[in-house]
Amino acid sequence: MEDRTLGMLLLLLATIGFMYYVVWIGIIPLVDETHVLQRLFPPREFGLYLATCVLFGGTTVCSFVGASHVLLRTGWSPSMDAAAPPPLPRVAAPTASASLTPPSAAPRTLSTDMLGPIIHSGDTR
């Protein structure tokens, strides 16, 4: 079987499964409980359990596959950790009394040159 044919078949199966699930969880609760369609679907609680399992299971599998891919692609092995350089020393956090401005920076003040256009705009209110 060609890759394209297999891909189309898998896409078709996924679409049918998704549509069944949407009808099961989204539409069947609105249908009368004595209707014949109710017999085609299991109880709605199972649909919620299924969605939870698929979500957590899919996340776990995808995380494992992604991490494995990265490890294989980069060639990482546990022996590489032994040759790693030591971590950098930690820098002490500044205390609350420490100034946030460097000592060489003087506080800036507004000069009349900067305010000139505002003060001398000719507005005499």
C-alpha positions as semicolon CSV with decimal commas, in nm:
position;residue;x (nm);y (nm);z (nm)
1;M;0,000;0,000;0,000
2;E;0,135;0,342;-0,092
3;D;0,204;0,606;0,170
4;R;-0,053;0,837;0,017
5;T;-0,324;0,569;0,024
6;L;-0,239;0,478;0,382
7;G;-0,246;0,846;0,482
8;M;-0,586;0,896;0,322
9;L;-0,721;0,584;0,493
10;L;-0,594;0,698;0,834
11;L;-0,735;1,047;0,777
12;L;-1,072;0,898;0,684
13;L;-1,076;0,678;0,997
14;A;-0,978;0,970;1,220
15;T;-1,249;1,189;1,066
16;I;-1,515;0,922;1,113
17;G;-1,407;0,868;1,475
18;F;-1,410;1,240;1,545
19;M;-1,755;1,286;1,391
20;Y;-1,891;0,990;1,592
21;Y;-1,750;1,143;1,911
22;V;-1,896;1,487;1,832
23;V;-2,241;1,338;1,772
24;W;-2,208;1,120;2,084
25;I;-2,110;1,403;2,319
26;G;-2,263;1,708;2,150
27;I;-2,589;1,599;1,986
28;I;-2,715;1,280;2,154
29;P;-2,772;1,454;2,492
30;L;-3,030;1,671;2,314
31;V;-3,219;1,371;2,169
32;D;-3,507;1,209;2,361
33;E;-3,387;0,914;2,571
34;T;-3,643;0,677;2,414
35;H;-3,524;0,750;2,059
36;V;-3,363;0,467;1,861
37;L;-3,038;0,667;1,816
38;Q;-2,971;0,640;2,189
39;R;-2,900;0,265;2,141
40;L;-2,613;0,338;1,900
41;F;-2,406;0,519;2,162
42;P;-2,274;0,416;2,504
43;P;-2,339;0,637;2,810
44;R;-2,195;0,990;2,784
45;E;-1,975;0,943;3,091
46;F;-1,760;0,700;2,892
47;G;-1,704;0,967;2,630
48;L;-1,566;1,205;2,890
49;Y;-1,343;0,931;3,034
50;L;-1,224;0,849;2,683
51;A;-1,138;1,212;2,610
52;T;-0,942;1,238;2,936
53;C;-0,747;0,919;2,865
54;V;-0,669;1,025;2,509
55;L;-0,556;1,368;2,627
56;F;-0,322;1,241;2,899
57;G;-0,209;0,935;2,704
58;G;-0,145;1,138;2,390
59;T;0,048;1,399;2,585
60;T;0,261;1,130;2,751
61;V;0,336;0,949;2,426
62;C;0,412;1,270;2,237
63;S;0,642;1,392;2,515
64;F;0,830;1,063;2,519
65;V;0,865;1,052;2,141
66;G;0,973;1,417;2,126
67;A;1,231;1,377;2,403
68;S;1,365;1,058;2,244
69;H;1,392;1,231;1,909
70;V;1,589;1,520;2,057
71;L;1,820;1,287;2,248
72;L;1,887;1,070;1,944
73;R;1,929;1,368;1,716
74;T;2,180;1,547;1,939
75;G;2,370;1,231;2,029
76;W;2,335;1,292;2,403
77;S;2,432;1,012;2,640
78;P;2,447;0,996;3,021
79;S;2,827;0,986;3,008
80;M;2,823;1,339;2,864
81;D;2,698;1,472;3,198
82;A;3,020;1,359;3,371
83;A;3,228;1,579;3,141
84;A;3,007;1,883;3,179
85;P;3,170;2,195;3,323
86;P;3,079;2,289;3,681
87;P;2,782;2,522;3,723
88;L;2,842;2,894;3,752
89;P;2,848;3,040;4,106
90;R;2,534;3,212;4,222
91;V;2,533;3,588;4,263
92;A;2,388;3,725;4,586
93;A;2,057;3,902;4,548
94;P;2,058;4,278;4,618
95;T;1,924;4,387;4,952
96;A;1,624;4,614;4,996
97;S;1,847;4,907;5,095
98;A;2,057;4,882;4,779
99;S;2,008;5,161;4,528
100;L;1,861;5,067;4,191
101;T;2,057;5,334;4,006
102;P;2,430;5,295;3,948
103;P;2,642;5,532;4,155
104;S;2,782;5,704;3,845
105;A;2,438;5,800;3,712
106;A;2,315;6,132;3,841
107;P;1,938;6,182;3,853
108;R;1,811;6,376;3,555
109;T;1,614;6,693;3,607
110;L;1,406;6,889;3,361
111;S;1,581;7,199;3,242
112;T;1,420;7,514;3,108
113;D;1,563;7,426;2,767
114;M;1,344;7,119;2,759
115;L;1,042;7,304;2,894
116;G;1,094;7,613;2,679
117;P;0,849;7,521;2,404
118;I;0,587;7,438;2,665
119;I;0,634;7,745;2,887
120;H;0,685;7,996;2,605
121;S;0,418;7,870;2,368
122;G;0,232;8,200;2,377
123;D;-0,072;8,056;2,553
124;T;-0,187;8,319;2,807
125;R;-0,481;8,154;2,970
